[in-house]
PDB file of C-alpha atoms in Angstrom:
ATOM      1  CA  ARG A  25    -100.553  -2.754 -45.498  1.00 47.00           C
ATOM      2  CA  PHE A  26    -103.635  -4.820 -45.530  1.00 49.00           C
ATOM      3  CA  VAL A  27    -105.891  -2.440 -43.484  1.00 50.00           C
ATOM      4  CA  ARG A  28    -109.212  -2.631 -45.295  1.00 53.00           C
ATOM      5  CA  ARG A  29    -111.476   0.434 -45.396  1.00 53.00           C
ATOM      6  CA  LYS A  30    -114.544   0.097 -43.211  1.00 42.00           C
ATOM      7  CA  GLY A  31    -117.736  -0.379 -45.170  1.00 41.00           C
ATOM      8  CA  ARG A  32    -120.469   2.174 -44.936  1.00 34.00           C
ATOM      9  CA  ASN A  33    -122.673  -0.128 -42.999  1.00 38.00           C
ATOM     10  CA  GLU A  34    -120.073  -1.638 -40.689  1.00 40.00           C
ATOM     11  CA  LYS A  35    -119.884  -0.618 -37.173  1.00 39.00           C
ATOM     12  CA  ASP A  36    -116.604  -0.585 -35.102  1.00 35.00           C
ATOM     13  CA  SER A  37    -117.743  -3.541 -33.007  1.00 36.00           C
ATOM     14  CA  ASP A  38    -118.484  -5.584 -36.267  1.00 38.00           C
ATOM     15  CA  LEU A  39    -115.106  -4.680 -37.712  1.00 37.00           C
ATOM     16  CA  SER A  40    -113.229  -5.832 -34.747  1.00 39.00           C
ATOM     17  CA  GLU A  41    -114.684  -9.349 -35.012  1.00 45.00           C
ATOM     18  CA  SER A  42    -114.247  -9.455 -38.792  1.00 53.00           C
ATOM     19  CA  PRO A  43    -111.661 -11.683 -40.725  1.00 50.00           C
ATOM     20  CA  CYS A  44    -110.333  -8.527 -42.344  1.00 54.00           C
ATOM     21  CA  MET A  45    -109.385  -6.991 -38.937  1.00 54.00           C
ATOM     22  CA  ARG A  46    -107.806 -10.326 -37.769  1.00 50.00           C
ATOM     23  CA  LYS A  47    -105.758 -10.228 -40.986  1.00 47.00           C
ATOM     24  CA  ALA A  48    -104.793  -6.532 -40.316  1.00 52.00           C
ATOM     25  CA  LEU A  49    -103.611  -7.576 -36.848  1.00 50.00           C
ATOM     26  CA  GLN A  50    -101.532 -10.324 -38.408  1.00 45.00           C
ATOM     27  CA  ILE A  51     -99.978  -8.058 -40.866  1.00 46.00           C
ATOM     28  CA  ILE A  52     -99.064  -5.498 -38.104  1.00 48.00           C
ATOM     29  CA  LEU A  53     -97.186  -8.330 -36.446  1.00 45.00           C
ATOM     30  CA  PHE A  54     -95.403  -9.044 -39.809  1.00 45.00           C
ATOM     31  CA  PHE A  55     -94.209  -5.355 -40.191  1.00 49.00           C
ATOM     32  CA  LEU A  56     -92.628  -5.555 -36.707  1.00 44.00           C
ATOM     33  CA  CYS A  57     -90.833  -8.666 -37.714  1.00 43.00           C
ATOM     34  CA  ALA A  58     -89.810  -7.422 -41.105  1.00 47.00           C
ATOM     35  CA  THR A  59     -87.182  -4.947 -40.240  1.00 43.00           C
ATOM     36  CA  GLN A  60     -84.141  -7.352 -40.239  1.00 43.00           C
ATOM     37  CA  THR A  61     -80.885  -6.007 -41.400  1.00 39.00           C
ATOM     38  CA  THR A  62     -79.863  -6.453 -45.041  1.00 37.00           C
ATOM     39  CA  SER A  63     -77.032  -8.612 -44.084  1.00 39.00           C
ATOM     40  CA  GLU A  64     -79.386 -10.893 -41.990  1.00 39.00           C
ATOM     41  CA  ILE A  65     -81.787 -11.155 -45.132  1.00 30.00           C
ATOM     42  CA  GLU A  66     -78.932 -11.799 -47.549  1.00 42.00           C
ATOM     43  CA  SER A  67     -77.361 -14.547 -45.603  1.00 43.00           C
ATOM     44  CA  LYS A  68     -80.555 -16.510 -46.021  1.00 35.00           C
ATOM     45  CA  PHE A  69     -80.737 -15.989 -49.807  1.00 36.00           C
ATOM     46  CA  SER A  70     -77.700 -18.243 -50.807  1.00 49.00           C
ATOM     47  CA  SER A  71     -77.921 -20.322 -53.948  1.00 46.00           C
ATOM     48  CA  GLN A  72     -78.319 -23.654 -52.111  1.00 38.00           C
ATOM     49  CA  LEU A  73     -81.597 -22.457 -50.522  1.00 44.00           C
ATOM     50  CA  LEU A  74     -83.242 -21.940 -54.003  1.00 51.00           C
ATOM     51  CA  PRO A  75     -85.534 -24.679 -55.035  1.00 44.00           C
ATOM     52  CA  GLN A  76     -83.843 -27.329 -57.192  1.00 39.00           C
ATOM     53  CA  ASN A  77     -86.821 -27.356 -59.699  1.00 41.00           C
ATOM     54  CA  MET A  78     -86.120 -23.507 -60.246  1.00 42.00           C
ATOM     55  CA  ALA A  79     -82.430 -24.178 -61.181  1.00 40.00           C
ATOM     56  CA  THR A  80     -83.253 -27.006 -63.459  1.00 37.00           C
ATOM     57  CA  ALA A  81     -86.120 -25.262 -65.207  1.00 42.00           C
ATOM     58  CA  THR A  82     -83.594 -22.766 -66.712  1.00 45.00           C
ATOM     59  CA  THR A  83     -81.069 -22.992 -69.460  1.00 46.00           C
ATOM     60  CA  ASN A  84     -78.779 -20.528 -67.656  1.00 72.00           C
ATOM     61  CA  ASN A  85     -77.621 -21.243 -64.019  1.00 80.00           C
ATOM     62  CA  ASN A  86     -77.211 -17.489 -63.604  1.00 94.00           C
ATOM     63  CA  ILE A  87     -80.834 -16.761 -64.271  1.00 97.00           C
ATOM     64  CA  ILE A  88     -83.313 -18.376 -61.907  1.00 96.00           C
ATOM     65  CA  LEU A  89     -87.008 -18.454 -62.525  1.00 97.00           C
ATOM     66  CA  ARG A  90     -89.492 -17.257 -59.996  1.00 97.00           C
ATOM     67  CA  LYS A  91     -92.714 -18.710 -61.437  1.00 98.00           C
ATOM     68  CA  SER A  92     -95.960 -16.679 -61.018  1.00 98.00           C
ATOM     69  CA  ASN A  93     -97.890 -19.531 -59.587  1.00 97.00           C
ATOM     70  CA  GLU A  94     -95.048 -20.245 -56.983  1.00 97.00           C
ATOM     71  CA  ARG A  95     -95.299 -16.723 -55.453  1.00 98.00           C
ATOM     72  CA  GLY A  96     -97.143 -16.186 -52.311  1.00 98.00           C
ATOM     73  CA  HIS A  97    -100.894 -15.464 -53.022  1.00 98.00           C
ATOM     74  CA  ALA A  98    -103.932 -14.294 -51.206  1.00 98.00           C
ATOM     75  CA  ASN A  99    -107.361 -13.387 -52.416  1.00 98.00           C
ATOM     76  CA  HIS A 100    -109.261 -11.389 -49.897  1.00 97.00           C
ATOM     77  CA  GLY A 101    -112.215 -10.488 -52.182  1.00 98.00           C
ATOM     78  CA  TRP A 102    -111.549  -6.902 -52.325  1.00 98.00           C
ATOM     79  CA  LEU A 103    -107.930  -7.481 -52.851  1.00 98.00           C
ATOM     80  CA  ASN A 104    -106.098 -10.180 -55.081  1.00 98.00           C
ATOM     81  CA  THR A 105    -102.411  -9.967 -54.309  1.00 98.00           C
ATOM     82  CA  TYR A 106     -99.195 -11.900 -55.132  1.00 98.00           C
ATOM     83  CA  HIS A 107     -95.951 -11.804 -53.268  1.00 98.00           C
ATOM     84  CA  THR A 108     -92.443 -12.325 -54.789  1.00 98.00           C
ATOM     85  CA  PHE A 109     -90.927 -12.065 -51.307  1.00 98.00           C
ATOM     86  CA  ASN A 110     -92.183 -12.832 -47.686  1.00 98.00           C
ATOM     87  CA  PHE A 111     -95.121 -10.755 -46.826  1.00 97.00           C
ATOM     88  CA  ALA A 112     -98.087 -10.993 -44.536  1.00 96.00           C
ATOM     89  CA  ASP A 113     -99.092 -14.679 -43.991  1.00 95.00           C
ATOM     90  CA  TYR A 114     -96.660 -15.879 -46.670  1.00 97.00           C
ATOM     91  CA  HIS A 115     -93.266 -16.980 -45.459  1.00 97.00           C
ATOM     92  CA  ASP A 116     -90.509 -19.025 -47.252  1.00 96.00           C
ATOM     93  CA  GLN A 117     -87.007 -18.544 -45.974  1.00 92.00           C
ATOM     94  CA  ARG A 118     -85.657 -18.744 -49.473  1.00 94.00           C
ATOM     95  CA  PHE A 119     -87.415 -15.404 -50.395  1.00 97.00           C
ATOM     96  CA  ASP A 120     -86.641 -12.742 -47.811  1.00 96.00           C
ATOM     97  CA  SER A 121     -85.169 -10.240 -50.316  1.00 97.00           C
ATOM     98  CA  TRP A 122     -82.799  -9.826 -53.184  1.00 97.00           C
ATOM     99  CA  GLY A 123     -80.176  -7.248 -52.130  1.00 97.00           C
ATOM    100  CA  CYS A 124     -82.045  -4.160 -50.994  1.00 98.00           C
ATOM    101  CA  LEU A 125     -85.361  -5.174 -52.685  1.00 98.00           C
ATOM    102  CA  ARG A 126     -87.471  -6.283 -49.855  1.00 98.00           C
ATOM    103  CA  VAL A 127     -91.009  -6.379 -51.199  1.00 98.00           C
ATOM    104  CA  LEU A 128     -92.467  -6.867 -54.626  1.00 98.00           C
ATOM    105  CA  ASN A 129     -96.201  -7.283 -54.579  1.00 98.00           C
ATOM    106  CA  GLU A 130     -98.614  -7.467 -57.508  1.00 98.00           C
ATOM    107  CA  ASP A 131    -102.014  -6.145 -56.410  1.00 98.00           C
ATOM    108  CA  ARG A 132    -105.496  -5.792 -57.857  1.00 98.00           C
ATOM    109  CA  VAL A 133    -108.059  -3.782 -55.724  1.00 98.00           C
ATOM    110  CA  LEU A 134    -111.725  -3.776 -56.408  1.00 98.00           C
ATOM    111  CA  PRO A 135    -113.720  -0.465 -56.964  1.00 98.00           C
ATOM    112  CA  THR A 136    -114.429   1.592 -53.913  1.00 98.00           C
ATOM    113  CA  GLU A 137    -111.996  -0.534 -51.728  1.00 98.00           C
ATOM    114  CA  GLY A 138    -108.546   0.080 -50.510  1.00 98.00           C
ATOM    115  CA  PHE A 139    -105.925   0.240 -47.769  1.00 97.00           C
ATOM    116  CA  GLY A 140    -106.857   2.289 -44.666  1.00 96.00           C
ATOM    117  CA  THR A 141    -104.476   4.641 -43.188  1.00 97.00           C
ATOM    118  CA  HIS A 142    -101.338   2.806 -41.803  1.00 97.00           C
ATOM    119  CA  GLY A 143     -97.829   3.770 -40.938  1.00 97.00           C
ATOM    120  CA  HIS A 144     -94.298   2.936 -42.313  1.00 97.00           C
ATOM    121  CA  ARG A 145     -90.785   3.604 -41.122  1.00 97.00           C
ATOM    122  CA  GLU A 146     -87.370   3.172 -42.675  1.00 97.00           C
ATOM    123  CA  PHE A 147     -88.570   1.817 -46.081  1.00 98.00           C
ATOM    124  CA  GLU A 148     -88.761   3.467 -49.517  1.00 98.00           C
ATOM    125  CA  ILE A 149     -91.953   2.433 -51.095  1.00 98.00           C
ATOM    126  CA  PHE A 150     -92.844   2.911 -54.730  1.00 98.00           C
ATOM    127  CA  SER A 151     -95.923   1.892 -56.741  1.00 98.00           C
ATOM    128  CA  TYR A 152     -96.170   1.312 -60.474  1.00 98.00           C
ATOM    129  CA  ILE A 153     -99.700   1.738 -61.848  1.00 98.00           C
ATOM    130  CA  VAL A 154    -100.403  -0.868 -64.574  1.00 98.00           C
ATOM    131  CA  SER A 155    -104.116  -0.031 -65.110  1.00 98.00           C
ATOM    132  CA  GLY A 156    -106.971   1.808 -63.206  1.00 98.00           C
ATOM    133  CA  GLU A 157    -106.778   4.631 -60.665  1.00 98.00           C
ATOM    134  CA  LEU A 158    -105.316   4.667 -56.997  1.00 98.00           C
ATOM    135  CA  GLU A 159    -106.062   7.601 -54.572  1.00 98.00           C
ATOM    136  CA  HIS A 160    -103.174   8.422 -52.161  1.00 98.00           C
ATOM    137  CA  LYS A 161    -103.466  10.455 -49.075  1.00 98.00           C
ATOM    138  CA  ASP A 162    -100.680  10.801 -46.478  1.00 98.00           C
ATOM    139  CA  SER A 163     -99.719  12.598 -43.267  1.00 98.00           C
ATOM    140  CA  LEU A 164     -97.522  15.059 -45.359  1.00 97.00           C
ATOM    141  CA  ASN A 165    -100.714  16.450 -46.781  1.00 97.00           C
ATOM    142  CA  ASN A 166    -100.208  14.876 -50.096  1.00 97.00           C
ATOM    143  CA  GLN A 167    -103.411  13.809 -51.899  1.00 98.00           C
ATOM    144  CA  GLU A 168    -103.702  12.824 -55.604  1.00 97.00           C
ATOM    145  CA  ILE A 169    -105.262  10.138 -57.921  1.00 98.00           C
ATOM    146  CA  LEU A 170    -102.679   8.073 -59.720  1.00 98.00           C
ATOM    147  CA  LYS A 171    -103.341   6.656 -63.181  1.00 97.00           C
ATOM    148  CA  LYS A 172    -101.863   4.334 -65.747  1.00 97.00           C
ATOM    149  CA  GLY A 173     -98.151   4.984 -66.098  1.00 96.00           C
ATOM    150  CA  GLU A 174     -97.596   6.943 -62.999  1.00 98.00           C
ATOM    151  CA  VAL A 175     -94.970   5.961 -60.468  1.00 98.00           C
ATOM    152  CA  GLN A 176     -95.570   6.989 -56.789  1.00 97.00           C
ATOM    153  CA  PHE A 177     -92.752   7.149 -54.391  1.00 98.00           C
ATOM    154  CA  THR A 178     -92.793   7.341 -50.509  1.00 98.00           C
ATOM    155  CA  SER A 179     -89.650   7.645 -48.435  1.00 98.00           C
ATOM    156  CA  ALA A 180     -90.982   6.756 -45.017  1.00 98.00           C
ATOM    157  CA  GLY A 181     -87.783   7.668 -43.103  1.00 98.00           C
ATOM    158  CA  THR A 182     -88.565   8.454 -39.491  1.00 98.00           C
ATOM    159  CA  GLY A 183     -92.136   7.674 -39.963  1.00 98.00           C
ATOM    160  CA  MET A 184     -95.380   8.689 -41.804  1.00 97.00           C
ATOM    161  CA  ARG A 185     -98.844   7.384 -42.465  1.00 98.00           C
ATOM    162  CA  HIS A 186    -100.848   7.162 -45.749  1.00 97.00           C
ATOM    163  CA  SER A 187    -103.780   5.359 -47.320  1.00 98.00           C
ATOM    164  CA  GLU A 188    -104.341   4.083 -50.846  1.00 98.00           C
ATOM    165  CA  PHE A 189    -107.923   3.558 -52.282  1.00 98.00           C
ATOM    166  CA  ASN A 190    -109.494   2.667 -55.471  1.00 98.00           C
ATOM    167  CA  ILE A 191    -112.175   5.313 -55.625  1.00 96.00           C
ATOM    168  CA  HIS A 192    -113.312   4.462 -59.134  1.00 97.00           C
ATOM    169  CA  PRO A 193    -116.922   3.212 -59.128  1.00 97.00           C
ATOM    170  CA  SER A 194    -116.366   0.231 -61.695  1.00 98.00           C
ATOM    171  CA  GLU A 195    -112.763  -0.284 -62.613  1.00 98.00           C
ATOM    172  CA  THR A 196    -110.250  -2.467 -60.755  1.00 98.00           C
ATOM    173  CA  VAL A 197    -106.852  -0.969 -60.207  1.00 98.00           C
ATOM    174  CA  HIS A 198    -103.835  -3.091 -61.038  1.00 98.00           C
ATOM    175  CA  PHE A 199    -100.377  -2.061 -59.590  1.00 98.00           C
ATOM    176  CA  LEU A 200     -97.039  -3.226 -58.443  1.00 98.00           C
ATOM    177  CA  GLN A 201     -95.640  -2.122 -55.037  1.00 98.00           C
ATOM    178  CA  MET A 202     -91.945  -2.380 -54.140  1.00 98.00           C
ATOM    179  CA  TRP A 203     -90.209  -1.813 -50.894  1.00 98.00           C
ATOM    180  CA  VAL A 204     -86.436  -0.976 -50.623  1.00 98.00           C
ATOM    181  CA  THR A 205     -84.378  -0.915 -47.679  1.00 98.00           C
ATOM    182  CA  PRO A 206     -82.425   2.448 -47.666  1.00 98.00           C
ATOM    183  CA  ASN A 207     -78.835   2.522 -46.883  1.00 97.00           C
ATOM    184  CA  VAL A 208     -79.224   5.321 -44.281  1.00 97.00           C
ATOM    185  CA  LYS A 209     -81.607   5.446 -41.456  1.00 97.00           C
ATOM    186  CA  GLY A 210     -83.556   8.528 -40.104  1.00 97.00           C
ATOM    187  CA  LEU A 211     -84.396  10.130 -43.527  1.00 98.00           C
ATOM    188  CA  THR A 212     -86.835  13.007 -43.523  1.00 98.00           C
ATOM    189  CA  PRO A 213     -90.165  11.538 -44.786  1.00 98.00           C
ATOM    190  CA  SER A 214     -90.907  12.684 -48.444  1.00 98.00           C
ATOM    191  CA  TYR A 215     -93.240  11.936 -51.371  1.00 98.00           C
ATOM    192  CA  CYS A 216     -93.177  12.384 -55.135  1.00 98.00           C
ATOM    193  CA  THR A 217     -94.485  11.069 -58.368  1.00 98.00           C
ATOM    194  CA  ARG A 218     -93.388  10.679 -62.144  1.00 98.00           C
ATOM    195  CA  GLN A 219     -95.491   9.961 -65.145  1.00 98.00           C
ATOM    196  CA  TYR A 220     -94.068   7.637 -67.951  1.00 97.00           C
ATOM    197  CA  SER A 221     -96.292   7.240 -70.930  1.00 97.00           C
ATOM    198  CA  ASP A 222     -96.496   3.972 -73.016  1.00 98.00           C
ATOM    199  CA  GLU A 223     -94.696   5.751 -75.868  1.00 98.00           C
ATOM    200  CA  GLN A 224     -91.696   6.425 -73.533  1.00 98.00           C
ATOM    201  CA  LYS A 225     -91.540   2.754 -72.502  1.00 98.00           C
ATOM    202  CA  LYS A 226     -92.178   1.298 -75.987  1.00 98.00           C
ATOM    203  CA  ASP A 227     -89.356  -0.974 -77.206  1.00 98.00           C
ATOM    204  CA  LYS A 228     -86.811   0.412 -74.773  1.00 98.00           C
ATOM    205  CA  LEU A 229     -85.826   0.458 -71.319  1.00 98.00           C
ATOM    206  CA  GLN A 230     -87.130   3.616 -69.621  1.00 98.00           C
ATOM    207  CA  LEU A 231     -85.259   4.442 -66.301  1.00 98.00           C
ATOM    208  CA  ILE A 232     -87.961   5.324 -63.594  1.00 98.00           C
ATOM    209  CA  VAL A 233     -85.944   5.116 -60.266  1.00 98.00           C
ATOM    210  CA  SER A 234     -82.523   5.641 -59.707  1.00 98.00           C
ATOM    211  CA  LYS A 235     -79.655   5.821 -57.076  1.00 98.00           C
ATOM    212  CA  ASP A 236     -78.596   9.210 -58.308  1.00 98.00           C
ATOM    213  CA  GLY A 237     -81.867  11.021 -59.513  1.00 98.00           C
ATOM    214  CA  ARG A 238     -80.349  11.173 -63.078  1.00 97.00           C
ATOM    215  CA  ASP A 239     -82.600  12.298 -66.067  1.00 97.00           C
ATOM    216  CA  ASN A 240     -85.117  13.644 -63.599  1.00 96.00           C
ATOM    217  CA  THR A 241     -85.872  10.133 -62.333  1.00 98.00           C
ATOM    218  CA  ILE A 242     -86.989   9.417 -58.737  1.00 98.00           C
ATOM    219  CA  LEU A 243     -83.954   9.412 -56.278  1.00 98.00           C
ATOM    220  CA  ILE A 244     -83.798   6.379 -54.058  1.00 98.00           C
ATOM    221  CA  HIS A 245     -81.314   5.939 -51.238  1.00 98.00           C
ATOM    222  CA  ASN A 246     -79.521   2.742 -52.289  1.00 98.00           C
ATOM    223  CA  ASP A 247     -77.399   1.308 -55.137  1.00 98.00           C
ATOM    224  CA  ILE A 248     -80.545   0.383 -57.289  1.00 98.00           C
ATOM    225  CA  ASP A 249     -81.834   1.515 -60.695  1.00 98.00           C
ATOM    226  CA  VAL A 250     -85.297   0.461 -61.912  1.00 98.00           C
ATOM    227  CA  TYR A 251     -86.298   0.379 -65.586  1.00 98.00           C
ATOM    228  CA  ALA A 252     -89.828  -0.112 -67.187  1.00 98.00           C
ATOM    229  CA  SER A 253     -90.502  -1.320 -70.611  1.00 98.00           C
ATOM    230  CA  ILE A 254     -93.383  -2.257 -73.051  1.00 98.00           C
ATOM    231  CA  LEU A 255     -91.933  -4.517 -75.670  1.00 98.00           C
ATOM    232  CA  SER A 256     -93.519  -5.358 -78.954  1.00 98.00           C
ATOM    233  CA  GLN A 257     -93.538  -8.781 -80.381  1.00 97.00           C
ATOM    234  CA  GLY A 258     -90.161  -9.577 -81.804  1.00 97.00           C
ATOM    235  CA  LYS A 259     -88.572  -6.565 -80.397  1.00 98.00           C
ATOM    236  CA  SER A 260     -85.547  -6.751 -78.026  1.00 98.00           C
ATOM    237  CA  VAL A 261     -83.676  -4.611 -75.525  1.00 98.00           C
ATOM    238  CA  THR A 262     -80.216  -5.063 -74.198  1.00 98.00           C
ATOM    239  CA  HIS A 263     -78.950  -4.036 -70.766  1.00 98.00           C
ATOM    240  CA  HIS A 264     -75.348  -4.210 -69.402  1.00 98.00           C
ATOM    241  CA  LEU A 265     -75.543  -5.474 -65.919  1.00 98.00           C
ATOM    242  CA  GLY A 266     -72.007  -6.521 -65.094  1.00 95.00           C
ATOM    243  CA  LYS A 267     -70.881  -9.675 -63.197  1.00 94.00           C
ATOM    244  CA  ASP A 268     -70.489  -7.704 -59.984  1.00 96.00           C
ATOM    245  CA  ARG A 269     -74.133  -6.830 -59.814  1.00 97.00           C
ATOM    246  CA  ARG A 270     -77.273  -8.645 -59.606  1.00 97.00           C
ATOM    247  CA  GLY A 271     -80.607  -8.166 -61.336  1.00 98.00           C
ATOM    248  CA  TYR A 272     -84.323  -8.927 -61.116  1.00 98.00           C
ATOM    249  CA  ILE A 273     -86.928  -8.949 -63.864  1.00 98.00           C
ATOM    250  CA  HIS A 274     -90.763  -9.080 -63.213  1.00 98.00           C
ATOM    251  CA  LEU A 275     -93.087  -9.518 -66.248  1.00 98.00           C
ATOM    252  CA  VAL A 276     -96.444  -7.912 -65.403  1.00 98.00           C
ATOM    253  CA  GLN A 277     -99.491 -10.376 -65.190  1.00 97.00           C
ATOM    254  CA  ASN A 278    -101.290  -8.856 -68.197  1.00 95.00           C
ATOM    255  CA  GLY A 279    -100.206 -10.955 -71.073  1.00 93.00           C
ATOM    256  CA  GLY A 280     -96.935 -10.933 -72.727  1.00 96.00           C
ATOM    257  CA  LYS A 281     -94.194 -13.365 -72.913  1.00 98.00           C
ATOM    258  CA  VAL A 282     -90.401 -12.685 -72.895  1.00 98.00           C
ATOM    259  CA  SER A 283     -87.097 -14.526 -72.991  1.00 98.00           C
ATOM    260  CA  VAL A 284     -84.021 -13.353 -71.047  1.00 98.00           C
ATOM    261  CA  ASN A 285     -80.800 -14.566 -72.428  1.00 97.00           C
ATOM    262  CA  GLY A 286     -82.707 -17.695 -73.552  1.00 96.00           C
ATOM    263  CA  VAL A 287     -84.716 -18.185 -70.366  1.00 97.00           C
ATOM    264  CA  GLU A 288     -88.480 -17.867 -71.137  1.00 97.00           C
ATOM    265  CA  LEU A 289     -90.870 -15.919 -68.740  1.00 98.00           C
ATOM    266  CA  GLN A 290     -94.617 -16.169 -68.944  1.00 98.00           C
ATOM    267  CA  GLU A 291     -96.798 -13.348 -67.517  1.00 98.00           C
ATOM    268  CA  GLY A 292     -96.471 -12.897 -63.683  1.00 98.00           C
ATOM    269  CA  ASP A 293     -92.977 -14.605 -63.780  1.00 98.00           C
ATOM    270  CA  GLY A 294     -89.913 -13.012 -62.428  1.00 98.00           C
ATOM    271  CA  ALA A 295     -86.145 -14.084 -62.584  1.00 98.00           C
ATOM    272  CA  PHE A 296     -83.239 -13.621 -60.144  1.00 98.00           C
ATOM    273  CA  ILE A 297     -80.114 -12.716 -62.185  1.00 97.00           C
ATOM    274  CA  LYS A 298     -76.446 -12.917 -61.019  1.00 96.00           C
ATOM    275  CA  GLN A 299     -72.970 -12.906 -62.568  1.00 95.00           C
ATOM    276  CA  VAL A 300     -74.194 -11.860 -66.017  1.00 97.00           C
ATOM    277  CA  ASP A 301     -72.544  -9.260 -68.011  1.00 97.00           C
ATOM    278  CA  GLU A 302     -75.221  -8.414 -70.485  1.00 97.00           C
ATOM    279  CA  LEU A 303     -78.998  -9.133 -70.573  1.00 98.00           C
ATOM    280  CA  VAL A 304     -80.824  -9.451 -73.919  1.00 98.00           C
ATOM    281  CA  ILE A 305     -84.715  -9.434 -73.362  1.00 98.00           C
ATOM    282  CA  ILE A 306     -86.874 -10.356 -76.305  1.00 98.00           C
ATOM    283  CA  SER A 307     -90.668 -10.202 -76.561  1.00 98.00           C
ATOM    284  CA  GLU A 308     -92.109 -13.420 -77.940  1.00 97.00           C
ATOM    285  CA  ALA A 309     -95.929 -12.998 -77.889  1.00 96.00           C
ATOM    286  CA  GLU A 310     -98.297 -11.047 -79.892  1.00 96.00           C
ATOM    287  CA  LYS A 311     -99.367  -9.068 -76.969  1.00 96.00           C
ATOM    288  CA  PRO A 312     -96.762  -6.577 -75.767  1.00 98.00           C
ATOM    289  CA  ALA A 313     -94.842  -7.552 -72.717  1.00 98.00           C
ATOM    290  CA  GLU A 314     -94.678  -4.963 -69.938  1.00 98.00           C
ATOM    291  CA  PHE A 315     -92.077  -5.559 -67.348  1.00 98.00           C
ATOM    292  CA  LEU A 316     -89.750  -3.933 -64.714  1.00 98.00           C
ATOM    293  CA  LEU A 317     -86.119  -4.582 -64.618  1.00 99.00           C
ATOM    294  CA  PHE A 318     -84.013  -3.997 -61.431  1.00 98.00           C
ATOM    295  CA  ASP A 319     -80.214  -3.524 -61.389  1.00 98.00           C
ATOM    296  CA  LEU A 320     -78.807  -3.507 -58.032  1.00 98.00           C
ATOM    297  CA  ALA A 321     -75.765  -4.126 -55.974  1.00 97.00           C
TER     298      ALA A 321
END
């Protein structure tokens, strides 16, 4: 995941001694350890393991804040990244996953930098482009440049390799990347994208990924639906979750502020949601609030 592109003037011997390469080797080891079963991950994510200050920071015990400044964080110069769940050098037994949602990273990559070719297996990975451009290449012969509003989806299945670069000469790319554990192994690797304009997401919940591919959304192999929204000041959206399901909301780190059933989220914050029938999300800042909402088993 953190395999940096070799610079124009770097030799192979120089790269092997660099901090970036040492970081890449550490992350490869993390990938090898990250293939726990869903049941193993879930067993660690019991309510008693959540920090006490999280529970007392909310006005609703069924909505628990994940503060932006408490996420895992690493700034590698070329990459500034935040981790909602355990990833790379960040590890906290309380944050292995939430249902089938295994990774939620918020990344910013500098111009002409990116992730070199690397492999994945048995995960479904999708990226949501907040701003800038991201070039994708993979072993299925897909190549394209993704822009704001596009959702890129890779079903790694039995194995595939890809790279992701910001080839823009001056603009940083800002995107969210999520990994979901599929409910079936040995899938045939595949890749697709969808485009959702700001207008499609304005003041409503726009379905972007779904368990059944309805409304021409991206089909994912687990019981999870993902919605995107850009909510204007004072506007609200409502979502029926159901007490037998769980939710997660992530407010993009680009301004904005929302309340979720009275619990306040600032930019970059998230919230774990459980045993709640209905969610009411209200935008409470002058700048529109952009967020993703996960509805999952």
